Structures are given as C-alpha cells and as structure tokens.
C-alpha cells in the first residue's frame, strides 16, 4: 500500500501547542510609497501568519507569550515591534523599507539555449504534502551546488494533485552561508492555482538577474503562502538531499527525500557586460 512517507517525516516538525488566546493583533503592512505588501511573514515566537493581498493581517497572541513581533519579507528590511509596544495596541500600521540592491549590469546574448542547472533526482515512493492549511510557516525543497556560474531564468515544480479551491505557492532561492539562509532573489516568485488540479506543472519565471556561483551551496524553499484552507496539495517526492526550514526560527532539518524542482538558466560565459 502506498503511503506518503515524506509527510510523516515533516509532520514531526509541525506539531502545534494548543494555548488559550489572549490578544488579537490586527494590522496593515505597506511600503514607503503606500503600496500594500502581500505575503509578509508576521510572527510572535511560534505563532505565525502572513499579510493578504491588501497587506492586512490578524494574529492571536497567547497570554503567556511576550516575545517581540517580527515582520519580514525578502524584499524589505525586517521590522521588529517590542512586546510593550504591540501589547498596548489592537491595530498596527507598519511601514517596511525596501532593501537596497545593486542589480548586475548584465546583457543576455540572444539565441543562447537554456541549460539544465538542477534536476529532480530519482522518484521516491511517496509525496510531499501540505494538508488543510491557510498558510504554513515551513518551507521545504532541495539543497544543491553548481559546477559553474549560472544566471537562473526559470524553475519548474510538479503538482501531483491539489484539492484546494485556490492556492498560492512561493519559491525562493537562498544561498547557504554557514547556518544562514540568504536570499539571492530580491523578490519572491509566486504561482497561483485557482482550481482543483491533478498532475500539473508549475512554472516560475525569474525576471531579475539571479546569479548562482560555482561551488556555492544553495537551497530552493517552497511554501504554501495562502490557500482556501480546506484541502491538500501533493508534490511528487524524489531521492535528493533537501531540508525543511522553519520560517520563524530558521531551524532546519536535513532529509534524504524532498520535492522535485528543476532550474534552467544560462551559463555566465554567454553573458556580456559583467
């Protein structure tokens, strides 16, 4: 009988404590120009949520938790609100400052064929799945290194099935620097599923110059950022080194099985203007 073996491994990392609610904090997240910030991560200790398309959020903080409230997004500087500030308010208006980023002065030579950077691995007898969640504070995906410099153009991820009425998947590529996960993207990449789907390929187009350097270590993090809350999404599992990462604590657990992501790009030798 086929079992979703990877789900059992991940579920050990995703246990939640049941606690009495004490205070509901609502807020709105925007940038310096007044633009709503979608899918910002908001958390207090292990309590986690994300902002919606209008930048709004609501989070229930148990009475025995007095840690700071953290608002993070890879495109913006992290905002930290002390407990003695947010505990006195029921509504927060938060302004995030965009991270400065020097874009590479790169011109891609037209007509160059995309190369395969990262493959899926060997198919495993199971799936990677997320069940009945509105959003998850965990992301999972493969760990890898490259044997030469590349600029990434797109990523592909296979969905075995999705029974959510709607679902948004986020993909971020990180460089591993010691124990730190440092995004190499300035903006996350999202794909929306608006209907129940079976055996569907998701394509993530990377629009910014995203360079992977030879012999550096990287991680592709895939997370469910929003869903209808009722349903499940399954990704085929592959025998390939990967990990599950907690977005609040940065803690990770390495695993020999993960979901299959492929990356395609252009070798740096085909670029000018470097």
PDB file of N, CA and C in Angstrom, residues 108-167:
ATOM      1  N   UNK A 108      21.989  39.619 -21.656  1.00  0.00           N
ATOM      2  CA  UNK A 108      21.963  38.227 -22.092  1.00  0.00           C
ATOM      3  C   UNK A 108      22.051  38.181 -23.608  1.00  0.00           C
ATOM      4  N   UNK A 109      22.987  37.422 -24.116  1.00  0.00           N
ATOM      5  CA  UNK A 109      23.162  37.292 -25.552  1.00  0.00           C
ATOM      6  C   UNK A 109      21.998  36.490 -26.114  1.00  0.00           C
ATOM      7  N   UNK A 110      21.265  37.057 -27.057  1.00  0.00           N
ATOM      8  CA  UNK A 110      20.067  36.410 -27.591  1.00  0.00           C
ATOM      9  C   UNK A 110      20.425  35.127 -28.334  1.00  0.00           C
ATOM     10  N   UNK A 111      19.491  34.198 -28.350  1.00  0.00           N
ATOM     11  CA  UNK A 111      19.667  32.961 -29.102  1.00  0.00           C
ATOM     12  C   UNK A 111      20.396  31.869 -28.350  1.00  0.00           C
ATOM     13  N   UNK A 112      20.840  32.139 -27.124  1.00  0.00           N
ATOM     14  CA  UNK A 112      21.555  31.125 -26.361  1.00  0.00           C
ATOM     15  C   UNK A 112      20.560  30.168 -25.710  1.00  0.00           C
ATOM     16  N   UNK A 113      20.812  28.888 -25.846  1.00  0.00           N
ATOM     17  CA  UNK A 113      19.915  27.873 -25.323  1.00  0.00           C
ATOM     18  C   UNK A 113      20.047  27.757 -23.812  1.00  0.00           C
ATOM     19  N   UNK A 114      18.896  27.589 -23.153  1.00  0.00           N
ATOM     20  CA  UNK A 114      18.904  27.391 -21.714  1.00  0.00           C
ATOM     21  C   UNK A 114      19.545  26.052 -21.375  1.00  0.00           C
ATOM     22  N   UNK A 115      20.292  26.047 -20.276  1.00  0.00           N
ATOM     23  CA  UNK A 115      20.920  24.826 -19.786  1.00  0.00           C
ATOM     24  C   UNK A 115      20.204  24.337 -18.534  1.00  0.00           C
ATOM     25  N   UNK A 116      20.266  23.037 -18.316  1.00  0.00           N
ATOM     26  CA  UNK A 116      19.684  22.429 -17.124  1.00  0.00           C
ATOM     27  C   UNK A 116      20.658  22.636 -15.968  1.00  0.00           C
ATOM     28  N   UNK A 117      20.239  23.330 -14.928  1.00  0.00           N
ATOM     29  CA  UNK A 117      21.103  23.620 -13.778  1.00  0.00           C
ATOM     30  C   UNK A 117      20.915  22.585 -12.671  1.00  0.00           C
ATOM     31  N   UNK A 118      19.670  22.334 -12.295  1.00  0.00           N
ATOM     32  CA  UNK A 118      19.342  21.402 -11.210  1.00  0.00           C
ATOM     33  C   UNK A 118      18.235  20.474 -11.686  1.00  0.00           C
ATOM     34  N   UNK A 119      18.400  19.171 -11.422  1.00  0.00           N
ATOM     35  CA  UNK A 119      17.386  18.184 -11.762  1.00  0.00           C
ATOM     36  C   UNK A 119      16.618  17.730 -10.542  1.00  0.00           C
ATOM     37  N   UNK A 120      15.607  16.902 -10.772  1.00  0.00           N
ATOM     38  CA  UNK A 120      14.729  16.456  -9.694  1.00  0.00           C
ATOM     39  C   UNK A 120      15.370  15.405  -8.806  1.00  0.00           C
ATOM     40  N   UNK A 121      16.103  14.471  -9.406  1.00  0.00           N
ATOM     41  CA  UNK A 121      16.585  13.322  -8.667  1.00  0.00           C
ATOM     42  C   UNK A 121      15.804  12.087  -9.075  1.00  0.00           C
ATOM     43  N   UNK A 122      15.888  11.020  -8.280  1.00  0.00           N
ATOM     44  CA  UNK A 122      15.207   9.756  -8.561  1.00  0.00           C
ATOM     45  C   UNK A 122      13.887   9.730  -7.799  1.00  0.00           C
ATOM     46  N   UNK A 123      12.819   9.355  -8.474  1.00  0.00           N
ATOM     47  CA  UNK A 123      11.475   9.341  -7.880  1.00  0.00           C
ATOM     48  C   UNK A 123      11.415   8.418  -6.665  1.00  0.00           C
ATOM     49  N   UNK A 124      10.839   8.931  -5.582  1.00  0.00           N
ATOM     50  CA  UNK A 124      10.664   8.171  -4.352  1.00  0.00           C
ATOM     51  C   UNK A 124       9.208   7.689  -4.244  1.00  0.00           C
ATOM     52  N   UNK A 125       8.944   6.627  -3.475  1.00  0.00           N
ATOM     53  CA  UNK A 125       7.578   6.101  -3.352  1.00  0.00           C
ATOM     54  C   UNK A 125       6.740   6.891  -2.355  1.00  0.00           C
ATOM     55  N   UNK A 126       6.483   8.140  -2.652  1.00  0.00           N
ATOM     56  CA  UNK A 126       5.661   8.948  -1.766  1.00  0.00           C
ATOM     57  C   UNK A 126       5.538  10.369  -2.271  1.00  0.00           C
ATOM     58  N   UNK A 127       4.839  11.194  -1.533  1.00  0.00           N
ATOM     59  CA  UNK A 127       4.628  12.594  -1.903  1.00  0.00           C
ATOM     60  C   UNK A 127       5.038  13.510  -0.763  1.00  0.00           C
ATOM     61  N   UNK A 128       5.346  14.749  -1.103  1.00  0.00           N
ATOM     62  CA  UNK A 128       5.479  15.842  -0.140  1.00  0.00           C
ATOM     63  C   UNK A 128       4.138  16.558  -0.151  1.00  0.00           C
ATOM     64  N   UNK A 129       3.509  16.740   1.009  1.00  0.00           N
ATOM     65  CA  UNK A 129       2.149  17.268   1.014  1.00  0.00           C
ATOM     66  C   UNK A 129       1.926  18.277   2.131  1.00  0.00           C
ATOM     67  N   UNK A 130       1.001  19.192   1.877  1.00  0.00           N
ATOM     68  CA  UNK A 130       0.510  20.140   2.871  1.00  0.00           C
ATOM     69  C   UNK A 130      -0.994  19.926   2.977  1.00  0.00           C
ATOM     70  N   UNK A 131      -1.502  19.808   4.225  1.00  0.00           N
ATOM     71  CA  UNK A 131      -2.905  19.486   4.449  1.00  0.00           C
ATOM     72  C   UNK A 131      -3.623  20.603   5.211  1.00  0.00           C
ATOM     73  N   UNK A 132      -4.801  20.995   4.738  1.00  0.00           N
ATOM     74  CA  UNK A 132      -5.747  21.845   5.479  1.00  0.00           C
ATOM     75  C   UNK A 132      -5.075  23.016   6.195  1.00  0.00           C
ATOM     76  N   UNK A 133      -4.349  23.809   5.430  1.00  0.00           N
ATOM     77  CA  UNK A 133      -3.664  24.965   5.997  1.00  0.00           C
ATOM     78  C   UNK A 133      -4.041  26.214   5.212  1.00  0.00           C
ATOM     79  N   UNK A 134      -4.117  27.334   5.920  1.00  0.00           N
ATOM     80  CA  UNK A 134      -4.307  28.615   5.235  1.00  0.00           C
ATOM     81  C   UNK A 134      -2.968  29.121   4.733  1.00  0.00           C
ATOM     82  N   UNK A 135      -1.949  29.008   5.575  1.00  0.00           N
ATOM     83  CA  UNK A 135      -0.565  29.296   5.186  1.00  0.00           C
ATOM     84  C   UNK A 135       0.338  28.545   6.148  1.00  0.00           C
ATOM     85  N   UNK A 136       1.558  28.271   5.721  1.00  0.00           N
ATOM     86  CA  UNK A 136       2.457  27.479   6.549  1.00  0.00           C
ATOM     87  C   UNK A 136       3.718  28.263   6.890  1.00  0.00           C
ATOM     88  N   UNK A 137       4.219  28.031   8.098  1.00  0.00           N
ATOM     89  CA  UNK A 137       5.472  28.669   8.500  1.00  0.00           C
ATOM     90  C   UNK A 137       6.670  27.795   8.144  1.00  0.00           C
ATOM     91  N   UNK A 138       6.439  26.722   7.400  1.00  0.00           N
ATOM     92  CA  UNK A 138       7.510  25.838   6.973  1.00  0.00           C
ATOM     93  C   UNK A 138       7.667  25.897   5.461  1.00  0.00           C
ATOM     94  N   UNK A 139       8.910  25.815   5.010  1.00  0.00           N
ATOM     95  CA  UNK A 139       9.172  25.644   3.588  1.00  0.00           C
ATOM     96  C   UNK A 139      10.099  24.445   3.424  1.00  0.00           C
ATOM     97  N   UNK A 140      10.044  23.830   2.275  1.00  0.00           N
ATOM     98  CA  UNK A 140      10.859  22.649   2.031  1.00  0.00           C
ATOM     99  C   UNK A 140      11.334  22.642   0.595  1.00  0.00           C
ATOM    100  N   UNK A 141      12.438  21.951   0.346  1.00  0.00           N
ATOM    101  CA  UNK A 141      12.983  21.891  -1.001  1.00  0.00           C
ATOM    102  C   UNK A 141      14.389  21.338  -1.013  1.00  0.00           C
ATOM    103  N   UNK A 142      14.999  21.268  -2.196  1.00  0.00           N
ATOM    104  CA  UNK A 142      16.317  20.643  -2.342  1.00  0.00           C
ATOM    105  C   UNK A 142      17.477  21.557  -1.968  1.00  0.00           C
ATOM    106  N   UNK A 143      18.559  20.926  -1.539  1.00  0.00           N
ATOM    107  CA  UNK A 143      19.854  21.570  -1.341  1.00  0.00           C
ATOM    108  C   UNK A 143      20.747  21.188  -2.518  1.00  0.00           C
ATOM    109  N   UNK A 144      21.569  22.133  -2.997  1.00  0.00           N
ATOM    110  CA  UNK A 144      22.387  21.803  -4.165  1.00  0.00           C
ATOM    111  C   UNK A 144      23.559  22.771  -4.277  1.00  0.00           C
ATOM    112  N   UNK A 145      24.501  22.427  -5.150  1.00  0.00           N
ATOM    113  CA  UNK A 145      25.605  23.302  -5.542  1.00  0.00           C
ATOM    114  C   UNK A 145      25.737  23.204  -7.055  1.00  0.00           C
ATOM    115  N   UNK A 146      26.380  24.189  -7.680  1.00  0.00           N
ATOM    116  CA  UNK A 146      26.550  24.172  -9.137  1.00  0.00           C
ATOM    117  C   UNK A 146      28.037  24.114  -9.469  1.00  0.00           C
ATOM    118  N   UNK A 147      28.350  23.520 -10.637  1.00  0.00           N
ATOM    119  CA  UNK A 147      29.756  23.334 -11.014  1.00  0.00           C
ATOM    120  C   UNK A 147      30.299  24.471 -11.883  1.00  0.00           C
ATOM    121  N   UNK A 148      29.454  25.469 -12.174  1.00  0.00           N
ATOM    122  CA  UNK A 148      29.907  26.676 -12.859  1.00  0.00           C
ATOM    123  C   UNK A 148      28.905  27.792 -12.605  1.00  0.00           C
ATOM    124  N   UNK A 149      29.262  29.012 -12.978  1.00  0.00           N
ATOM    125  CA  UNK A 149      28.385  30.159 -12.752  1.00  0.00           C
ATOM    126  C   UNK A 149      27.205  30.140 -13.716  1.00  0.00           C
ATOM    127  N   UNK A 150      25.999  30.404 -13.166  1.00  0.00           N
ATOM    128  CA  UNK A 150      24.787  30.449 -13.978  1.00  0.00           C
ATOM    129  C   UNK A 150      23.960  31.671 -13.617  1.00  0.00           C
ATOM    130  N   UNK A 151      23.134  32.094 -14.580  1.00  0.00           N
ATOM    131  CA  UNK A 151      22.038  33.018 -14.307  1.00  0.00           C
ATOM    132  C   UNK A 151      20.745  32.246 -14.510  1.00  0.00           C
ATOM    133  N   UNK A 152      19.914  32.210 -13.456  1.00  0.00           N
ATOM    134  CA  UNK A 152      18.688  31.419 -13.475  1.00  0.00           C
ATOM    135  C   UNK A 152      17.602  32.158 -14.244  1.00  0.00           C
ATOM    136  N   UNK A 153      16.878  31.420 -15.085  1.00  0.00           N
ATOM    137  CA  UNK A 153      15.776  32.010 -15.848  1.00  0.00           C
ATOM    138  C   UNK A 153      14.415  31.481 -15.419  1.00  0.00           C
ATOM    139  N   UNK A 154      14.329  30.211 -15.040  1.00  0.00           N
ATOM    140  CA  UNK A 154      13.035  29.689 -14.622  1.00  0.00           C
ATOM    141  C   UNK A 154      13.204  28.437 -13.771  1.00  0.00           C
ATOM    142  N   UNK A 155      12.132  28.106 -13.072  1.00  0.00           N
ATOM    143  CA  UNK A 155      12.070  26.898 -12.255  1.00  0.00           C
ATOM    144  C   UNK A 155      10.762  26.187 -12.573  1.00  0.00           C
ATOM    145  N   UNK A 156      10.757  24.870 -12.405  1.00  0.00           N
ATOM    146  CA  UNK A 156       9.544  24.089 -12.653  1.00  0.00           C
ATOM    147  C   UNK A 156       9.313  23.122 -11.503  1.00  0.00           C
ATOM    148  N   UNK A 157       8.064  23.009 -11.114  1.00  0.00           N
ATOM    149  CA  UNK A 157       7.669  22.179  -9.985  1.00  0.00           C
ATOM    150  C   UNK A 157       6.406  21.420 -10.372  1.00  0.00           C
ATOM    151  N   UNK A 158       6.381  20.127 -10.120  1.00  0.00           N
ATOM    152  CA  UNK A 158       5.252  19.280 -10.483  1.00  0.00           C
ATOM    153  C   UNK A 158       4.288  19.143  -9.314  1.00  0.00           C
ATOM    154  N   UNK A 159       2.995  19.350  -9.569  1.00  0.00           N
ATOM    155  CA  UNK A 159       1.947  19.089  -8.590  1.00  0.00           C
ATOM    156  C   UNK A 159       1.295  17.757  -8.931  1.00  0.00           C
ATOM    157  N   UNK A 160       1.305  16.824  -7.980  1.00  0.00           N
ATOM    158  CA  UNK A 160       0.640  15.544  -8.195  1.00  0.00           C
ATOM    159  C   UNK A 160      -0.877  15.717  -8.130  1.00  0.00           C
ATOM    160  N   UNK A 161      -1.321  16.445  -7.088  1.00  0.00           N
ATOM    161  CA  UNK A 161      -2.732  16.816  -7.014  1.00  0.00           C
ATOM    162  C   UNK A 161      -2.904  17.974  -6.037  1.00  0.00           C
ATOM    163  N   UNK A 162      -3.933  18.779  -6.269  1.00  0.00           N
ATOM    164  CA  UNK A 162      -4.300  19.854  -5.353  1.00  0.00           C
ATOM    165  C   UNK A 162      -5.815  19.891  -5.252  1.00  0.00           C
ATOM    166  N   UNK A 163      -6.333  19.765  -4.029  1.00  0.00           N
ATOM    167  CA  UNK A 163      -7.777  19.822  -3.816  1.00  0.00           C
ATOM    168  C   UNK A 163      -8.200  21.119  -3.143  1.00  0.00           C
ATOM    169  N   UNK A 164      -7.284  22.078  -3.037  1.00  0.00           N
ATOM    170  CA  UNK A 164      -7.654  23.416  -2.582  1.00  0.00           C
ATOM    171  C   UNK A 164      -8.457  24.112  -3.676  1.00  0.00           C
ATOM    172  N   UNK A 165      -9.466  24.885  -3.283  1.00  0.00           N
ATOM    173  CA  UNK A 165     -10.189  25.694  -4.264  1.00  0.00           C
ATOM    174  C   UNK A 165      -9.275  26.760  -4.850  1.00  0.00           C
ATOM    175  N   UNK A 166      -8.334  27.236  -4.043  1.00  0.00           N
ATOM    176  CA  UNK A 166      -7.323  28.184  -4.508  1.00  0.00           C
ATOM    177  C   UNK A 166      -6.084  28.006  -3.659  1.00  0.00           C
ATOM    178  N   UNK A 167      -4.934  28.329  -4.236  1.00  0.00           N
ATOM    179  CA  UNK A 167      -3.670  28.076  -3.546  1.00  0.00           C
ATOM    180  C   UNK A 167      -2.574  28.919  -4.186  1.00  0.00           C
TER     181      UNK A 167
END
